[in-house]
Coordinates of C-alpha atoms in Angstrom, one line a residue:
X1 CA 37.0 -18.5 8.1
X2 CA 37.9 -14.9 8.5
X3 CA 41.1 -14.4 10.5
X4 CA 41.0 -12.6 13.8
X5 CA 43.1 -9.5 14.4
X6 CA 45.5 -8.9 17.3
X7 CA 44.7 -12.4 18.7
X8 CA 41.3 -11.2 19.9
X9 CA 38.3 -13.6 19.6
X10 CA 35.3 -11.7 18.3
X11 CA 31.8 -13.2 18.8
X12 CA 31.2 -12.7 15.0
X13 CA 33.2 -11.7 12.0
X14 CA 30.3 -9.4 10.9
X15 CA 27.4 -7.9 12.8
X16 CA 24.8 -6.2 10.6
X17 CA 22.4 -3.6 12.0
X18 CA 19.3 -3.6 9.8
X19 CA 17.8 -6.5 7.9
X20 CA 16.6 -4.6 4.8
X21 CA 17.6 -5.3 1.2
X22 CA 21.2 -4.2 1.7
X23 CA 21.7 -5.8 5.1
X24 CA 20.3 -9.1 4.1
X25 CA 22.3 -9.3 0.9
X26 CA 25.5 -8.4 2.7
X27 CA 24.8 -11.0 5.4
X28 CA 24.0 -13.7 3.0
X29 CA 27.1 -13.1 0.8
X30 CA 29.5 -12.7 3.8
X31 CA 28.2 -16.0 5.2
X32 CA 28.7 -17.7 1.8
X33 CA 32.4 -16.6 2.1
X34 CA 32.7 -18.4 5.4
X35 CA 32.2 -15.5 7.8
X36 CA 30.3 -15.8 11.1
X37 CA 27.5 -13.4 10.7
X38 CA 24.7 -12.0 12.8
X39 CA 22.1 -9.4 12.0
X40 CA 19.8 -7.3 14.3
X41 CA 16.4 -6.0 13.1
X42 CA 14.0 -4.1 15.5
X43 CA 10.9 -4.5 13.4
X44 CA 10.6 -7.1 10.5
X45 CA 13.0 -8.6 8.2
X46 CA 12.9 -7.2 4.7
X47 CA 13.3 -3.5 5.3
X48 CA 11.5 -0.5 3.9
X49 CA 11.1 -1.7 0.3
X50 CA 9.5 -5.0 1.2
X51 CA 7.6 -4.1 4.4
X52 CA 6.4 -0.5 3.9
X53 CA 7.7 0.8 0.6
X54 CA 8.0 -0.1 -3.0
X55 CA 6.6 -3.6 -3.0
X56 CA 3.3 -3.1 -1.2
X57 CA 3.0 0.3 -2.9
X58 CA 3.3 -1.4 -6.3
X59 CA 0.7 -3.9 -5.4
X60 CA -1.7 -1.0 -4.6
X61 CA -0.8 0.4 -8.0
X62 CA -1.8 -2.9 -9.6
X63 CA -5.0 -3.0 -7.6
X64 CA -6.0 0.6 -8.5
X65 CA -5.4 -0.1 -12.3
X66 CA -8.4 -2.3 -12.4
X67 CA -10.7 0.8 -12.0
X68 CA -9.5 1.9 -15.4
X69 CA -9.3 -1.5 -17.1
X70 CA -12.8 -2.6 -15.9
X71 CA -14.2 0.6 -17.5
X72 CA -12.3 -0.1 -20.7
X73 CA -13.5 -3.8 -20.8
X74 CA -17.0 -2.8 -22.1
X75 CA -15.3 -1.3 -25.2
X76 CA -13.7 -4.6 -25.9
X77 CA -17.0 -6.5 -25.7
X78 CA -17.0 -7.5 -22.0
X79 CA -20.0 -7.1 -19.8
X80 CA -18.9 -6.3 -16.2
X81 CA -21.8 -5.9 -13.8
X82 CA -22.0 -4.5 -10.3
X83 CA -18.5 -3.2 -10.2
X84 CA -17.6 -2.4 -6.6
X85 CA -14.4 -1.9 -4.7
X86 CA -13.6 -3.1 -1.2
X87 CA -10.5 -1.4 0.4
X88 CA -10.0 -3.9 3.2
X89 CA -9.8 -6.8 0.7
X90 CA -7.0 -5.1 -1.2
X91 CA -5.3 -3.8 1.9
X92 CA -5.3 -7.2 3.6
X93 CA -4.1 -9.0 0.5
X94 CA -1.2 -6.6 0.3
X95 CA -0.3 -7.1 4.0
X96 CA -0.6 -10.8 3.5
X97 CA 2.1 -10.7 0.8
X98 CA 4.2 -8.5 3.1
X99 CA 4.0 -11.4 5.6
X100 CA 5.1 -13.8 2.9
X101 CA 8.1 -11.7 2.0
X102 CA 9.1 -11.3 5.6
X103 CA 9.1 -15.1 6.0
X104 CA 11.1 -15.5 2.7
X105 CA 13.8 -13.0 3.8
X106 CA 13.9 -14.7 7.2
X107 CA 14.4 -18.1 5.6
X108 CA 17.2 -16.7 3.4
X109 CA 19.1 -15.6 6.5
X110 CA 18.3 -18.9 8.3
X111 CA 19.4 -21.0 5.3
X112 CA 22.7 -19.2 5.2
X113 CA 23.3 -19.7 8.9
X114 CA 23.0 -16.0 9.7
X115 CA 22.0 -15.6 13.4
X116 CA 19.1 -13.2 13.9
X117 CA 18.4 -10.9 16.8
X118 CA 14.9 -9.4 16.5
X119 CA 15.6 -6.3 18.6
X120 CA 17.2 -2.9 18.3
X121 CA 20.9 -2.8 18.2
X122 CA 23.3 0.2 18.6
X123 CA 27.0 0.8 18.3
X124 CA 28.8 0.7 21.6
X125 CA 32.3 0.9 20.2
X126 CA 34.5 0.2 17.1
X127 CA 33.9 -3.5 17.5
X128 CA 31.0 -3.6 19.9
X129 CA 27.2 -3.7 19.5
X130 CA 24.7 -3.4 22.3
X131 CA 21.3 -5.0 22.0
X132 CA 18.1 -3.5 23.5
X133 CA 18.1 -6.4 26.0
X134 CA 21.5 -5.1 27.3
X135 CA 23.6 -7.8 25.8
X136 CA 26.9 -6.7 24.3
X137 CA 28.3 -8.5 21.2
X138 CA 31.7 -8.1 19.6
X139 CA 32.4 -8.2 15.9
X140 CA 35.4 -7.7 13.7
X141 CA 33.3 -5.6 11.4
X142 CA 30.0 -3.8 11.9
X143 CA 27.8 -2.9 8.9
X144 CA 25.1 -0.3 9.3
X145 CA 22.1 -0.8 7.0
X146 CA 19.3 0.9 8.8
X147 CA 17.9 2.7 5.8
X148 CA 15.9 5.9 5.9
X149 CA 12.7 7.1 7.6
X150 CA 9.9 9.4 6.4
X151 CA 10.4 13.1 7.3
X152 CA 7.5 14.7 9.3
X153 CA 7.9 18.5 9.3
X154 CA 7.1 20.4 12.4
X155 CA 3.8 22.3 12.2
X156 CA 0.8 22.5 14.5
X157 CA -1.4 19.4 14.1
X158 CA 1.3 17.3 12.5
X159 CA 0.3 14.4 14.8
X160 CA -3.0 14.1 12.8
X161 CA -1.1 13.3 9.6
X162 CA 0.3 10.0 8.4
X163 CA 3.4 9.0 6.4
X164 CA 4.0 6.3 3.9
X165 CA 4.6 4.0 6.8
X166 CA 1.0 4.1 8.0
X167 CA -0.8 4.5 4.7
X168 CA -0.9 0.7 4.1
X169 CA -2.9 0.2 7.3
X170 CA -5.8 2.6 6.7
X171 CA -9.0 1.3 8.3
X172 CA -11.2 2.4 5.4
X173 CA -10.7 4.1 2.0
X174 CA -10.8 7.9 2.5
X175 CA -13.1 10.1 0.4
X176 CA -10.8 13.1 0.5
X177 CA -7.0 12.9 0.6
X178 CA -4.5 15.7 1.0
X179 CA -0.9 14.8 0.1
X180 CA 2.0 17.1 1.1
X181 CA 4.9 16.9 -1.3
X182 CA 5.3 16.2 -5.0
X183 CA 8.1 13.7 -5.2
X184 CA 7.8 10.1 -6.4
X185 CA 6.1 8.8 -3.2
X186 CA 3.6 11.7 -3.3
X187 CA 2.8 11.3 -7.0
X188 CA 2.5 7.5 -6.7
X189 CA 0.0 7.6 -3.9
X190 CA -1.9 10.5 -5.6
X191 CA -2.4 8.2 -8.6
X192 CA -3.5 5.2 -6.4
X193 CA -6.1 7.2 -4.4
X194 CA -7.3 9.0 -7.5
X195 CA -7.8 5.8 -9.4
X196 CA -9.7 4.3 -6.4
X197 CA -12.2 7.2 -6.5
X198 CA -10.8 9.5 -3.8
X199 CA -10.7 13.2 -4.2
X200 CA -6.9 14.0 -4.1
X201 CA -5.3 17.4 -3.5
X202 CA -1.5 17.6 -3.9
X203 CA 0.1 20.4 -1.9
X204 CA 3.7 21.5 -2.6
X205 CA 5.9 24.2 -1.2
X206 CA 7.4 24.8 -4.6
X207 CA 5.8 24.8 -8.1
X208 CA 7.7 21.7 -9.3
X209 CA 6.7 18.1 -9.2
X210 CA 9.2 15.3 -9.5
X211 CA 12.3 17.5 -9.3
X212 CA 15.2 15.8 -11.1
X213 CA 13.1 14.1 -13.8
X214 CA 13.0 15.4 -17.3
X215 CA 10.9 18.6 -17.5
X216 CA 8.8 17.5 -20.5
X217 CA 7.8 14.3 -18.7
X218 CA 6.9 16.3 -15.6
X219 CA 4.7 18.7 -17.6
X220 CA 3.0 15.8 -19.4
X221 CA 2.3 14.0 -16.1
X222 CA 0.9 17.2 -14.5
X223 CA -1.5 17.8 -17.5
X224 CA -2.7 14.2 -17.4
X225 CA -3.2 13.9 -13.7
X226 CA -5.1 17.3 -13.6
X227 CA -7.4 16.0 -16.4
X228 CA -8.0 12.9 -14.2
X229 CA -9.2 15.1 -11.4
X230 CA -6.1 15.5 -9.1
X231 CA -6.0 19.1 -7.8
X232 CA -2.7 20.9 -7.1
X233 CA -1.8 23.7 -4.7
X234 CA 1.6 25.0 -5.5
X235 CA 3.8 27.4 -3.5
X236 CA 1.6 26.5 -0.5
X237 CA 3.4 25.5 2.7
X238 CA 1.4 23.9 5.5
X239 CA 0.4 26.4 8.2
X240 CA -1.5 24.0 10.5
X241 CA -3.7 21.0 10.6
X242 CA -6.8 20.8 12.8
X243 CA -8.9 17.7 13.6
X244 CA -12.7 18.1 13.8
X245 CA -15.0 16.2 16.3
X246 CA -16.2 13.9 13.5
X247 CA -12.5 12.8 12.8
X248 CA -12.2 14.8 9.6
X249 CA -9.2 17.2 9.1
X250 CA -8.9 20.8 8.1
X251 CA -5.6 21.7 6.4
X252 CA -4.6 25.4 6.5
X253 CA -2.2 26.5 3.9
X254 CA 0.1 29.6 4.1
X255 CA -2.0 32.7 3.9
X256 CA -5.1 31.1 2.5
X257 CA -8.1 31.8 4.8
X258 CA -10.1 28.7 3.9
X259 CA -8.9 25.2 4.8
X260 CA -8.9 22.1 2.7
X261 CA -11.2 19.4 4.2
X262 CA -9.8 15.9 4.2
X263 CA -10.2 12.5 5.8
X264 CA -6.5 11.7 5.5
X265 CA -3.5 13.9 5.3
X266 CA -0.4 12.0 3.9
X267 CA 2.9 13.8 4.4
X268 CA 5.4 12.6 1.7
X269 CA 8.1 15.3 1.8
X270 CA 11.2 13.1 1.7
X271 CA 13.1 10.5 3.7
X272 CA 16.0 11.0 6.2
X273 CA 18.7 8.5 7.0
X274 CA 17.7 6.5 10.1
X275 CA 20.6 7.1 12.4
X276 CA 19.0 8.7 15.4
X277 CA 20.3 7.1 18.6
X278 CA 22.4 4.6 16.7
X279 CA 25.5 5.4 18.9
X280 CA 28.0 5.9 16.1
X281 CA 29.7 8.6 18.2
X282 CA 30.9 5.8 20.4
X283 CA 33.1 4.7 17.5
X284 CA 34.1 8.2 16.5
X285 CA 31.9 8.4 13.5
X286 CA 30.4 11.8 12.9
X287 CA 27.1 12.1 10.9
X288 CA 26.6 14.4 8.0
X289 CA 24.2 17.4 7.9
X290 CA 21.2 15.3 6.9
X291 CA 22.0 12.6 9.5
X292 CA 23.7 10.4 6.9
X293 CA 26.8 8.3 7.5
X294 CA 29.7 9.6 5.4
X295 CA 31.5 6.7 3.7
X296 CA 34.3 6.3 1.2
X297 CA 34.0 4.6 -2.2
X298 CA 34.1 1.2 -0.5
X299 CA 31.4 2.1 2.1
X300 CA 33.9 2.5 4.9
X301 CA 33.2 5.1 7.6
X302 CA 35.9 7.1 9.4
X303 CA 36.2 4.0 11.7
X304 CA 38.0 1.2 9.9
X305 CA 35.8 -1.5 11.4
X306 CA 32.5 0.1 10.6
X307 CA 30.9 0.2 7.1
X308 CA 27.5 1.4 5.9
X309 CA 25.4 0.7 2.8
X310 CA 22.1 1.8 1.4
X311 CA 19.8 4.7 2.2
X312 CA 21.5 5.4 5.5
X313 CA 24.5 6.8 3.5
X314 CA 22.1 9.2 1.6
X315 CA 24.0 8.5 -1.7
X316 CA 21.3 7.0 -3.8
X317 CA 18.1 6.0 -2.1
X318 CA 17.2 3.0 -4.3
X319 CA 16.7 -0.6 -3.3
X320 CA 18.8 -2.1 -6.1
X321 CA 21.7 0.2 -5.1
X322 CA 21.5 -0.9 -1.5
X323 CA 21.6 -4.5 -2.7
X324 CA 24.7 -3.9 -4.9
X325 CA 26.5 -2.0 -2.2
X326 CA 25.8 -4.8 0.3
X327 CA 27.1 -7.5 -2.1
X328 CA 30.2 -5.4 -3.0
X329 CA 31.0 -4.9 0.7
X330 CA 30.7 -8.6 1.5
X331 CA 32.7 -9.7 -1.6
X332 CA 35.5 -7.2 -1.0
X333 CA 35.9 -7.6 2.8
X334 CA 35.2 -11.4 3.1
X335 CA 35.6 -12.7 -0.4
X336 CA 38.8 -11.0 -1.4
X337 CA 37.2 -9.6 -4.6
X338 CA 37.9 -6.0 -5.6
X339 CA 34.4 -5.1 -6.5
X340 CA 32.8 -1.6 -6.7
X341 CA 29.4 -0.1 -7.4
X342 CA 28.9 2.2 -10.4
X343 CA 26.5 5.1 -9.9
X344 CA 26.5 6.0 -13.6
X345 CA 23.3 5.6 -15.7
X346 CA 21.1 4.4 -12.8
X347 CA 17.6 3.8 -14.2
X348 CA 14.7 5.1 -12.2
X349 CA 10.9 5.1 -12.4
X350 CA 7.9 6.7 -10.9
X351 CA 4.8 4.4 -10.7
X352 CA 2.5 7.3 -11.2
X353 CA -0.6 6.9 -13.4
X354 CA 0.6 6.9 -16.1
X355 CA 4.1 5.9 -15.1
X356 CA 7.3 7.6 -16.2
X357 CA 10.9 6.3 -16.3
X358 CA 14.3 7.6 -17.2
X359 CA 18.0 6.7 -17.4
X360 CA 21.0 9.0 -18.0
X361 CA 21.0 12.7 -18.5
X362 CA 17.8 14.7 -18.8
X363 CA 17.7 17.4 -21.5
X364 CA 18.4 20.1 -19.0
X365 CA 21.4 18.2 -17.5
X366 CA 22.8 17.5 -21.0
X367 CA 22.6 21.1 -21.9
X368 CA 24.4 22.1 -18.8
X369 CA 27.2 19.5 -19.5
X370 CA 27.4 19.8 -23.3
X371 CA 25.9 23.2 -24.1
X372 CA 24.3 23.3 -27.5
X373 CA 26.2 20.3 -28.7
X374 CA 23.3 17.9 -28.1
X375 CA 20.4 16.6 -30.2
X376 CA 17.0 15.7 -28.8
X377 CA 14.8 13.1 -30.5
X378 CA 11.3 12.5 -29.5
X379 CA 8.1 10.6 -30.2
X380 CA 4.8 12.0 -29.0
X381 CA 2.1 9.4 -29.6
X382 CA -1.2 8.0 -28.4
X383 CA -0.8 4.5 -27.0
X384 CA -3.0 2.0 -28.7
X385 CA -4.6 0.8 -25.5
X386 CA -5.9 4.4 -24.9
X387 CA -7.9 4.4 -28.2
X388 CA -10.5 1.9 -27.0
X389 CA -10.5 3.5 -23.6
X390 CA -11.5 6.8 -25.2
X391 CA -8.6 8.6 -23.4
X392 CA -6.8 11.3 -25.3
X393 CA -3.7 10.9 -23.1
X394 CA -0.5 10.7 -25.1
X395 CA 2.8 9.0 -24.4
X396 CA 6.1 10.8 -24.8
X397 CA 9.5 9.3 -25.4
X398 CA 12.7 11.4 -25.5
X399 CA 16.3 10.5 -26.5
X400 CA 19.2 12.9 -25.6
X401 CA 22.2 12.4 -27.8
X402 CA 25.8 13.9 -27.9
X403 CA 25.7 15.7 -31.3
X404 CA 29.5 15.0 -31.9
X405 CA 29.5 11.2 -31.3
X406 CA 25.8 10.3 -31.6
X407 CA 26.2 8.5 -28.2
X408 CA 22.9 8.3 -26.4
X409 CA 23.2 10.3 -23.2
X410 CA 19.7 9.6 -21.8
X411 CA 16.3 8.2 -22.5
X412 CA 13.1 9.3 -20.8
X413 CA 9.5 8.2 -21.3
X414 CA 6.0 8.5 -19.9
X415 CA 3.2 6.2 -20.9
X416 CA 1.8 2.8 -20.1
X417 CA 4.5 0.2 -19.1
X418 CA 7.3 2.8 -19.4
X419 CA 9.3 1.2 -16.5
X420 CA 9.1 -2.2 -18.0
X421 CA 10.3 -0.9 -21.4
X422 CA 13.1 1.2 -19.9
X423 CA 14.9 -1.6 -18.2
X424 CA 16.2 -3.0 -21.5
X425 CA 16.8 0.5 -22.8
X426 CA 19.0 1.2 -19.8
X427 CA 21.3 -1.5 -20.9
X428 CA 21.8 0.2 -24.2
X429 CA 22.5 3.6 -22.6
X430 CA 24.9 2.0 -20.0
X431 CA 26.7 0.2 -22.9
X432 CA 27.3 3.5 -24.7
X433 CA 25.3 2.8 -27.8
X434 CA 24.6 5.4 -30.4
X435 CA 21.5 6.7 -32.1
X436 CA 22.6 4.8 -35.2
X437 CA 22.4 1.6 -33.2
X438 CA 18.8 2.3 -32.3
X439 CA 18.0 3.2 -35.9
X440 CA 19.5 0.0 -37.1
X441 CA 17.3 -2.1 -34.9
X442 CA 14.1 -3.4 -36.5
X443 CA 10.9 -2.1 -34.8
X444 CA 8.7 -4.6 -33.0
X445 CA 5.2 -3.7 -34.3
X446 CA 2.7 -3.0 -33.0
X447 CA 4.1 -2.0 -29.7
X448 CA 4.8 1.2 -27.7
X449 CA 8.5 0.1 -27.4
X450 CA 8.9 0.4 -31.2
X451 CA 8.9 4.2 -30.7
X452 CA 12.4 3.9 -29.3
X453 CA 13.8 3.0 -32.7
X454 CA 11.6 5.3 -34.7
X455 CA 12.3 8.6 -33.0
X456 CA 13.1 11.6 -35.2

């Protein structure tokens, strides 16, 4: 059991605000080390990823893929008659799985004897939490794991728009969708709605999609999605949104006189740390310019008894990072293990259609760091599965290498199953392997992954 300080008896050794991926992991691990743990969650256990983010979104991606694969089936000898799609069936199946995961996460906390408070909690002091019911609870340590929340810019008519929180609950499949933003959330939903037969228009303030990803992959995705029918409006900020009597929406852009007509307007322009009204000022913790909680390398805030992990710190907004930070915090504070989280070579993926993935430095980043002392290897190929589908779309794999040492600095790819292939590749990049190590590996033929060891 964790020792109390200054002879004071706290109600708990750890109180976690937020039962998402990071908060649940920290709670479970701290409890396994003998700590008395409680967690408060105002909505549902599981957090953004499980309840209204990457998991249900990936299920929609899977569902939308059938449109393409059923069309391809005829070329493989299958007869598929009366192909129809029912949005409520897919939507309800996804929401049912969200219910399952909420139960699973709740059971995890229960099985580890973590007490749960299903209500909002705020910080009332360095060692004090106040629940929405008015009850105050003391804890030796407080962990903030409230995640992030979609940003809704201010413009006339913004109340007629939805975010990624609401998109999973649409009553019916819209015929026309306007998506504001061109980051990973925007591009993933653009691919989903396009595959399901909606007319999709992506509107972006700048002329760049997926900022931060390799430029060659971004260009390839743009070409492919335009060929699939997605329209783009670049350098076009929203001016206003107006709702018609029939429920449809007019989207006015910048100085353009004619609006875009839509049934749904999805705003996907980023996510902000969810710290509004959290009461951190009561413990002397000052938020950063984006509303984030500043922390040190161990996740500790300016208050020694308060820590934060995950998206709320605005370091890396990825679920696996939140999980690692939550575990490292619990192991260090309650398990006596000096553990840390490495933010080097974090793999990432965009489940667009087709998907792209990358790890390590992009070509642009490598040139900034190493100048001309890099080599770029690539493979531009037509995936085998596209041949019978009569699709000219081509995959592209890139390997960025330090010319002096032959060490692989980054690998980036676009094409079917790229995220699945990249995970193993990320291990090689993290381990510091060289181009020669890839060349010495026998190709697995026929596969798309073999292109990784055949690049020239």
